[in-house]
PDB file of C-alpha atoms in Angstrom:
ATOM      1  CA  ASP A 165     -75.411  44.006  73.802  1.00 71.00           C
ATOM      2  CA  GLN A 166     -77.026  42.329  76.764  1.00 82.00           C
ATOM      3  CA  GLN A 167     -77.914  38.709  76.039  1.00 92.00           C
ATOM      4  CA  VAL A 168     -79.913  38.069  79.206  1.00 96.00           C
ATOM      5  CA  LYS A 169     -82.472  40.609  80.343  1.00 96.00           C
ATOM      6  CA  GLN A 170     -84.638  40.954  83.395  1.00 96.00           C
ATOM      7  CA  ASN A 171     -86.907  43.836  82.537  1.00 92.00           C
ATOM      8  CA  SER A 172     -88.526  44.210  85.940  1.00 95.00           C
ATOM      9  CA  PRO A 173     -86.120  45.807  88.406  1.00 95.00           C
ATOM     10  CA  SER A 174     -88.421  45.094  91.330  1.00 97.00           C
ATOM     11  CA  LEU A 175     -91.441  43.082  92.380  1.00 97.00           C
ATOM     12  CA  SER A 176     -93.542  43.270  95.522  1.00 98.00           C
ATOM     13  CA  VAL A 177     -95.925  40.509  96.602  1.00 98.00           C
ATOM     14  CA  GLN A 178     -97.883  39.575  99.684  1.00 98.00           C
ATOM     15  CA  GLU A 179     -96.788  36.674 101.836  1.00 97.00           C
ATOM     16  CA  GLY A 180     -98.464  33.464 100.747  1.00 97.00           C
ATOM     17  CA  ARG A 181     -99.082  34.623  97.203  1.00 98.00           C
ATOM     18  CA  ILE A 182     -97.201  33.631  94.063  1.00 98.00           C
ATOM     19  CA  SER A 183     -94.084  35.488  92.922  1.00 98.00           C
ATOM     20  CA  ILE A 184     -93.280  35.349  89.213  1.00 98.00           C
ATOM     21  CA  LEU A 185     -89.905  36.596  88.049  1.00 98.00           C
ATOM     22  CA  ASN A 186     -89.232  36.839  84.339  1.00 98.00           C
ATOM     23  CA  CYS A 187     -86.161  36.623  82.164  1.00 98.00           C
ATOM     24  CA  ASP A 188     -85.582  36.935  78.425  1.00 98.00           C
ATOM     25  CA  TYR A 189     -82.544  35.927  76.417  1.00 97.00           C
ATOM     26  CA  THR A 190     -81.414  36.591  72.890  1.00 96.00           C
ATOM     27  CA  ASN A 191     -78.826  33.890  72.186  1.00 92.00           C
ATOM     28  CA  SER A 192     -80.561  30.751  70.914  1.00 92.00           C
ATOM     29  CA  MET A 193     -77.360  28.792  71.550  1.00 90.00           C
ATOM     30  CA  PHE A 194     -77.840  28.949  75.312  1.00 91.00           C
ATOM     31  CA  ASP A 195     -78.737  25.481  76.532  1.00 88.00           C
ATOM     32  CA  TYR A 196     -78.704  25.752  80.305  1.00 90.00           C
ATOM     33  CA  PHE A 197     -80.334  28.301  82.565  1.00 93.00           C
ATOM     34  CA  LEU A 198     -80.020  29.049  86.253  1.00 93.00           C
ATOM     35  CA  TRP A 199     -81.529  31.249  88.905  1.00 96.00           C
ATOM     36  CA  TYR A 200     -79.450  32.671  91.724  1.00 96.00           C
ATOM     37  CA  LYS A 201     -80.647  34.470  94.821  1.00 97.00           C
ATOM     38  CA  LYS A 202     -78.650  37.222  96.493  1.00 96.00           C
ATOM     39  CA  TYR A 203     -79.057  38.767  99.914  1.00 96.00           C
ATOM     40  CA  PRO A 204     -77.419  42.129 100.736  1.00 93.00           C
ATOM     41  CA  ALA A 205     -73.685  41.926 101.408  1.00 91.00           C
ATOM     42  CA  GLU A 206     -73.610  38.282 100.342  1.00 94.00           C
ATOM     43  CA  GLY A 207     -72.702  36.515  97.136  1.00 95.00           C
ATOM     44  CA  PRO A 208     -75.275  34.927  94.841  1.00 95.00           C
ATOM     45  CA  THR A 209     -76.412  31.452  95.849  1.00 95.00           C
ATOM     46  CA  PHE A 210     -77.660  28.852  93.420  1.00 93.00           C
ATOM     47  CA  LEU A 211     -81.403  28.284  93.513  1.00 96.00           C
ATOM     48  CA  ILE A 212     -82.593  26.162  90.609  1.00 95.00           C
ATOM     49  CA  SER A 213     -81.636  25.333  87.032  1.00 92.00           C
ATOM     50  CA  ILE A 214     -83.122  23.954  83.857  1.00 93.00           C
ATOM     51  CA  SER A 215     -81.732  22.385  80.737  1.00 91.00           C
ATOM     52  CA  SER A 216     -83.001  23.441  77.332  1.00 92.00           C
ATOM     53  CA  ILE A 217     -84.324  19.952  76.724  1.00 93.00           C
ATOM     54  CA  LYS A 218     -86.921  20.521  79.435  1.00 95.00           C
ATOM     55  CA  ASP A 219     -89.679  23.080  79.806  1.00 96.00           C
ATOM     56  CA  LYS A 220     -90.176  22.828  83.544  1.00 97.00           C
ATOM     57  CA  ASN A 221     -88.163  22.020  86.632  1.00 97.00           C
ATOM     58  CA  GLU A 222     -89.545  22.025  90.142  1.00 97.00           C
ATOM     59  CA  ASP A 223     -87.834  22.072  93.530  1.00 96.00           C
ATOM     60  CA  GLY A 224     -90.107  22.555  96.496  1.00 97.00           C
ATOM     61  CA  ARG A 225     -91.665  26.006  96.353  1.00 98.00           C
ATOM     62  CA  PHE A 226     -89.581  26.968  93.321  1.00 98.00           C
ATOM     63  CA  THR A 227     -90.438  26.152  89.722  1.00 98.00           C
ATOM     64  CA  VAL A 228     -88.643  27.330  86.623  1.00 98.00           C
ATOM     65  CA  PHE A 229     -90.407  27.355  83.267  1.00 98.00           C
ATOM     66  CA  LEU A 230     -88.614  27.592  79.943  1.00 98.00           C
ATOM     67  CA  ASN A 231     -90.205  28.677  76.662  1.00 97.00           C
ATOM     68  CA  LYS A 232     -87.512  28.194  74.037  1.00 96.00           C
ATOM     69  CA  SER A 233     -89.535  29.522  71.136  1.00 96.00           C
ATOM     70  CA  ALA A 234     -90.070  32.786  72.999  1.00 97.00           C
ATOM     71  CA  LYS A 235     -86.572  32.742  74.507  1.00 97.00           C
ATOM     72  CA  HIS A 236     -88.174  33.314  77.871  1.00 98.00           C
ATOM     73  CA  LEU A 237     -87.938  31.757  81.275  1.00 97.00           C
ATOM     74  CA  SER A 238     -89.667  32.444  84.525  1.00 98.00           C
ATOM     75  CA  LEU A 239     -89.259  31.557  88.174  1.00 98.00           C
ATOM     76  CA  HIS A 240     -92.359  30.879  90.230  1.00 98.00           C
ATOM     77  CA  ILE A 241     -92.250  30.928  94.004  1.00 98.00           C
ATOM     78  CA  VAL A 242     -95.316  29.503  95.709  1.00 97.00           C
ATOM     79  CA  PRO A 243     -96.112  30.344  98.418  1.00 98.00           C
ATOM     80  CA  SER A 244     -93.903  33.372  98.831  1.00 98.00           C
ATOM     81  CA  GLN A 245     -92.338  33.946 102.239  1.00 97.00           C
ATOM     82  CA  PRO A 246     -90.733  37.064 103.740  1.00 97.00           C
ATOM     83  CA  GLY A 247     -87.382  35.235 103.758  1.00 97.00           C
ATOM     84  CA  ASP A 248     -87.584  35.076  99.966  1.00 98.00           C
ATOM     85  CA  SER A 249     -87.001  38.830  99.823  1.00 98.00           C
ATOM     86  CA  ALA A 250     -83.755  39.174  97.881  1.00 98.00           C
ATOM     87  CA  VAL A 251     -82.347  39.998  94.465  1.00 97.00           C
ATOM     88  CA  TYR A 252     -82.919  37.229  91.939  1.00 98.00           C
ATOM     89  CA  PHE A 253     -80.581  36.806  88.997  1.00 97.00           C
ATOM     90  CA  CYS A 254     -81.302  34.824  85.887  1.00 96.00           C
ATOM     91  CA  ALA A 255     -78.254  33.340  84.178  1.00 94.00           C
ATOM     92  CA  ALA A 256     -77.605  31.419  80.986  1.00 93.00           C
ATOM     93  CA  THR A 257     -74.738  29.378  79.681  1.00 87.00           C
ATOM     94  CA  LEU A 258     -73.604  27.002  77.001  1.00 79.00           C
ATOM     95  CA  PHE A 259     -73.564  23.656  78.793  1.00 67.00           C
ATOM     96  CA  SER A 260     -72.051  22.066  75.751  1.00 62.00           C
ATOM     97  CA  GLY A 261     -69.246  24.600  76.002  1.00 56.00           C
ATOM     98  CA  ASN A 262     -68.491  23.173  79.407  1.00 58.00           C
ATOM     99  CA  THR A 263     -66.761  26.232  80.776  1.00 64.00           C
ATOM    100  CA  GLY A 264     -69.062  27.296  83.575  1.00 72.00           C
ATOM    101  CA  LYS A 265     -69.127  30.846  82.210  1.00 84.00           C
ATOM    102  CA  LEU A 266     -72.466  32.397  83.133  1.00 90.00           C
ATOM    103  CA  ILE A 267     -74.219  35.324  81.449  1.00 92.00           C
ATOM    104  CA  PHE A 268     -76.354  37.117  84.038  1.00 95.00           C
ATOM    105  CA  GLY A 269     -79.313  39.432  83.842  1.00 95.00           C
ATOM    106  CA  GLN A 270     -79.511  42.670  85.822  1.00 95.00           C
ATOM    107  CA  GLY A 271     -81.483  41.129  88.651  1.00 96.00           C
ATOM    108  CA  THR A 272     -84.983  41.626  90.050  1.00 97.00           C
ATOM    109  CA  THR A 273     -85.452  42.727  93.646  1.00 97.00           C
ATOM    110  CA  LEU A 274     -88.276  40.758  95.231  1.00 98.00           C
ATOM    111  CA  GLN A 275     -89.976  42.060  98.347  1.00 98.00           C
ATOM    112  CA  VAL A 276     -92.390  39.751 100.114  1.00 98.00           C
ATOM    113  CA  LYS A 277     -94.580  41.644 102.562  1.00 97.00           C
ATOM    114  CA  PRO A 278     -95.835  39.917 105.711  1.00 94.00           C
TER     115      PRO A 278
ATOM    116  CA  GLU B 228     -66.770  22.897 104.404  1.00 66.00           C
ATOM    117  CA  ALA B 229     -65.580  26.500 104.269  1.00 80.00           C
ATOM    118  CA  GLY B 230     -67.078  28.552 101.480  1.00 93.00           C
ATOM    119  CA  VAL B 231     -65.401  30.868  99.023  1.00 96.00           C
ATOM    120  CA  THR B 232     -63.734  33.659 100.946  1.00 97.00           C
ATOM    121  CA  GLN B 233     -62.769  37.049  99.626  1.00 98.00           C
ATOM    122  CA  PHE B 234     -60.585  39.739 101.110  1.00 97.00           C
ATOM    123  CA  PRO B 235     -61.013  42.592 101.721  1.00 97.00           C
ATOM    124  CA  SER B 236     -64.776  42.960 101.971  1.00 97.00           C
ATOM    125  CA  HIS B 237     -64.482  46.670 101.220  1.00 97.00           C
ATOM    126  CA  SER B 238     -61.780  48.810  99.679  1.00 97.00           C
ATOM    127  CA  VAL B 239     -61.781  52.550  99.072  1.00 98.00           C
ATOM    128  CA  ILE B 240     -58.908  53.915  96.993  1.00 97.00           C
ATOM    129  CA  GLU B 241     -58.132  56.991  94.995  1.00 97.00           C
ATOM    130  CA  LYS B 242     -57.956  57.078  91.251  1.00 97.00           C
ATOM    131  CA  GLY B 243     -54.506  56.052  90.095  1.00 97.00           C
ATOM    132  CA  GLN B 244     -53.784  53.814  93.070  1.00 97.00           C
ATOM    133  CA  THR B 245     -53.369  50.059  93.017  1.00 97.00           C
ATOM    134  CA  VAL B 246     -55.615  47.517  94.692  1.00 98.00           C
ATOM    135  CA  THR B 247     -55.272  43.763  95.006  1.00 98.00           C
ATOM    136  CA  LEU B 248     -58.257  41.568  95.716  1.00 98.00           C
ATOM    137  CA  ARG B 249     -57.864  38.053  97.002  1.00 98.00           C
ATOM    138  CA  CYS B 250     -60.043  34.981  96.638  1.00 98.00           C
ATOM    139  CA  ASP B 251     -59.726  31.631  98.373  1.00 97.00           C
ATOM    140  CA  PRO B 252     -61.896  29.049  96.632  1.00 96.00           C
ATOM    141  CA  ILE B 253     -63.444  26.042  98.259  1.00 94.00           C
ATOM    142  CA  SER B 254     -60.743  23.458  98.881  1.00 92.00           C
ATOM    143  CA  GLY B 255     -60.455  21.036  95.999  1.00 89.00           C
ATOM    144  CA  HIS B 256     -62.217  23.259  93.495  1.00 91.00           C
ATOM    145  CA  ASP B 257     -60.127  23.456  90.341  1.00 90.00           C
ATOM    146  CA  ASN B 258     -62.321  26.049  88.665  1.00 91.00           C
ATOM    147  CA  LEU B 259     -62.135  29.635  89.828  1.00 94.00           C
ATOM    148  CA  TYR B 260     -64.007  32.566  88.321  1.00 95.00           C
ATOM    149  CA  TRP B 261     -64.000  36.330  88.761  1.00 97.00           C
ATOM    150  CA  TYR B 262     -67.141  38.351  88.123  1.00 97.00           C
ATOM    151  CA  ARG B 263     -68.006  42.009  88.627  1.00 97.00           C
ATOM    152  CA  ARG B 264     -71.238  43.895  89.261  1.00 95.00           C
ATOM    153  CA  VAL B 265     -71.154  47.587  88.520  1.00 93.00           C
ATOM    154  CA  MET B 266     -73.756  50.019  89.869  1.00 83.00           C
ATOM    155  CA  GLY B 267     -76.572  47.532  90.331  1.00 79.00           C
ATOM    156  CA  LYS B 268     -76.315  46.214  86.804  1.00 88.00           C
ATOM    157  CA  GLU B 269     -75.776  42.666  85.645  1.00 91.00           C
ATOM    158  CA  ILE B 270     -73.037  40.470  87.062  1.00 94.00           C
ATOM    159  CA  LYS B 271     -70.398  40.273  84.357  1.00 95.00           C
ATOM    160  CA  PHE B 272     -67.878  37.508  83.778  1.00 94.00           C
ATOM    161  CA  LEU B 273     -64.243  38.554  83.944  1.00 96.00           C
ATOM    162  CA  LEU B 274     -62.193  35.380  83.712  1.00 94.00           C
ATOM    163  CA  HIS B 275     -61.923  31.682  84.469  1.00 93.00           C
ATOM    164  CA  PHE B 276     -59.034  29.654  85.845  1.00 93.00           C
ATOM    165  CA  VAL B 277     -58.681  25.908  85.704  1.00 90.00           C
ATOM    166  CA  LYS B 278     -56.119  25.213  88.374  1.00 92.00           C
ATOM    167  CA  GLU B 279     -53.364  27.749  87.633  1.00 93.00           C
ATOM    168  CA  SER B 280     -54.174  28.201  83.949  1.00 93.00           C
ATOM    169  CA  LYS B 281     -56.319  30.949  82.504  1.00 93.00           C
ATOM    170  CA  GLN B 282     -59.045  29.166  80.575  1.00 90.00           C
ATOM    171  CA  ASP B 283     -60.964  32.231  79.453  1.00 90.00           C
ATOM    172  CA  GLU B 284     -60.121  35.874  80.100  1.00 93.00           C
ATOM    173  CA  SER B 285     -62.446  37.330  77.507  1.00 92.00           C
ATOM    174  CA  GLY B 286     -64.272  39.447  80.088  1.00 93.00           C
ATOM    175  CA  MET B 287     -61.252  41.329  81.406  1.00 95.00           C
ATOM    176  CA  PRO B 288     -61.940  45.028  80.701  1.00 92.00           C
ATOM    177  CA  ASN B 289     -58.405  46.083  79.815  1.00 91.00           C
ATOM    178  CA  ASN B 290     -54.755  45.592  80.665  1.00 93.00           C
ATOM    179  CA  ARG B 291     -55.082  47.477  83.944  1.00 96.00           C
ATOM    180  CA  PHE B 292     -56.523  44.254  85.341  1.00 97.00           C
ATOM    181  CA  LEU B 293     -54.225  41.344  86.154  1.00 97.00           C
ATOM    182  CA  ALA B 294     -55.392  38.056  87.609  1.00 97.00           C
ATOM    183  CA  GLU B 295     -53.154  35.333  88.929  1.00 97.00           C
ATOM    184  CA  ARG B 296     -53.603  31.954  90.522  1.00 96.00           C
ATOM    185  CA  THR B 297     -50.194  30.706  91.460  1.00 85.00           C
ATOM    186  CA  GLY B 298     -50.128  27.073  92.496  1.00 87.00           C
ATOM    187  CA  GLY B 299     -53.756  26.625  91.578  1.00 84.00           C
ATOM    188  CA  THR B 300     -55.038  27.594  95.006  1.00 92.00           C
ATOM    189  CA  TYR B 301     -55.980  31.167  95.869  1.00 96.00           C
ATOM    190  CA  SER B 302     -56.276  33.885  93.257  1.00 98.00           C
ATOM    191  CA  THR B 303     -55.556  37.593  93.197  1.00 98.00           C
ATOM    192  CA  LEU B 304     -57.004  40.297  90.998  1.00 98.00           C
ATOM    193  CA  LYS B 305     -54.934  43.449  90.759  1.00 98.00           C
ATOM    194  CA  VAL B 306     -56.186  46.726  89.360  1.00 97.00           C
ATOM    195  CA  GLN B 307     -53.385  49.127  88.462  1.00 96.00           C
ATOM    196  CA  PRO B 308     -53.930  52.026  88.090  1.00 96.00           C
ATOM    197  CA  ALA B 309     -57.529  52.153  89.274  1.00 97.00           C
ATOM    198  CA  GLU B 310     -60.058  54.338  87.448  1.00 96.00           C
ATOM    199  CA  LEU B 311     -63.441  55.629  88.612  1.00 96.00           C
ATOM    200  CA  GLU B 312     -65.319  53.158  86.383  1.00 95.00           C
ATOM    201  CA  ASP B 313     -63.650  50.240  88.158  1.00 96.00           C
ATOM    202  CA  SER B 314     -65.903  50.791  91.161  1.00 97.00           C
ATOM    203  CA  GLY B 315     -68.225  47.897  91.805  1.00 97.00           C
ATOM    204  CA  VAL B 316     -68.512  44.593  93.602  1.00 97.00           C
ATOM    205  CA  TYR B 317     -66.037  41.924  92.558  1.00 98.00           C
ATOM    206  CA  PHE B 318     -67.211  38.367  93.098  1.00 97.00           C
ATOM    207  CA  CYS B 319     -65.144  35.234  93.057  1.00 97.00           C
ATOM    208  CA  ALA B 320     -66.713  31.832  92.472  1.00 95.00           C
ATOM    209  CA  SER B 321     -65.462  28.278  92.354  1.00 93.00           C
ATOM    210  CA  SER B 322     -66.698  24.902  91.228  1.00 89.00           C
ATOM    211  CA  GLN B 323     -65.447  21.381  91.561  1.00 83.00           C
ATOM    212  CA  VAL B 324     -65.817  20.159  88.019  1.00 70.00           C
ATOM    213  CA  THR B 325     -66.029  21.932  84.713  1.00 60.00           C
ATOM    214  CA  GLY B 326     -69.587  22.356  83.526  1.00 53.00           C
ATOM    215  CA  MET B 327     -72.892  23.130  85.110  1.00 50.00           C
ATOM    216  CA  ILE B 328     -73.464  19.870  86.923  1.00 58.00           C
ATOM    217  CA  SER B 329     -71.686  21.589  89.772  1.00 67.00           C
ATOM    218  CA  PRO B 330     -73.127  25.102  90.140  1.00 81.00           C
ATOM    219  CA  LEU B 331     -70.818  27.944  90.976  1.00 88.00           C
ATOM    220  CA  HIS B 332     -70.295  28.821  94.633  1.00 92.00           C
ATOM    221  CA  PHE B 333     -69.824  32.544  95.107  1.00 96.00           C
ATOM    222  CA  GLY B 334     -67.979  34.479  97.747  1.00 97.00           C
ATOM    223  CA  ASN B 335     -69.491  37.531  99.425  1.00 97.00           C
ATOM    224  CA  GLY B 336     -67.602  39.863  97.157  1.00 97.00           C
ATOM    225  CA  THR B 337     -65.251  42.798  97.541  1.00 98.00           C
ATOM    226  CA  ARG B 338     -66.864  46.201  97.225  1.00 97.00           C
ATOM    227  CA  LEU B 339     -64.345  48.474  95.508  1.00 97.00           C
ATOM    228  CA  THR B 340     -64.864  52.216  95.523  1.00 97.00           C
ATOM    229  CA  VAL B 341     -62.524  54.381  93.474  1.00 97.00           C
ATOM    230  CA  THR B 342     -62.726  58.085  94.309  1.00 96.00           C
TER     231      THR B 342
END
């Protein structure tokens, strides 16, 4: 049973507009969430994270929102740039478990059109 | 600093053969992880080393998979004998300290194709 789900396999947006990537999770014990970005033939690279004690974390053009009651998080990219085109993975973990084991979603392929 | 390196980048083998994947973590990183992505699905955890000890191997699919990290430096993941469903991209990741204060650094992966 998949504990982290990204229900949109792909997303296409125009350069300069907002990209919103969504992620749902089922395990209420998860207390730390991350987004990774992956380019073809490369490994995932860390983008941004959020602890369950917060509902928002911002880093430049990237903002992650967490809605614990809905078990939902989203990544906003504003403004979107063609270089943002990649696969985005949502991941969750038990920070208190302190193991670094991540549970990933299936990924969403973002295409930003010039 | 050099990143996580994995070798080979691609491997094509026949069903029943053996393949060994290698991962060199970032120098000084005690934590080493193996993950796998099959057919465009989610990236799944396989196991976690702390130095040379297996901390968590709950994600290992079966006993055809053997991971080692002798001396606490590089790690190998052997698949013997390989089956068709083992095809996928195998990622290695490392981190300096246990916990999420230090996010995982991933290698570029080894794409394994079993025919």
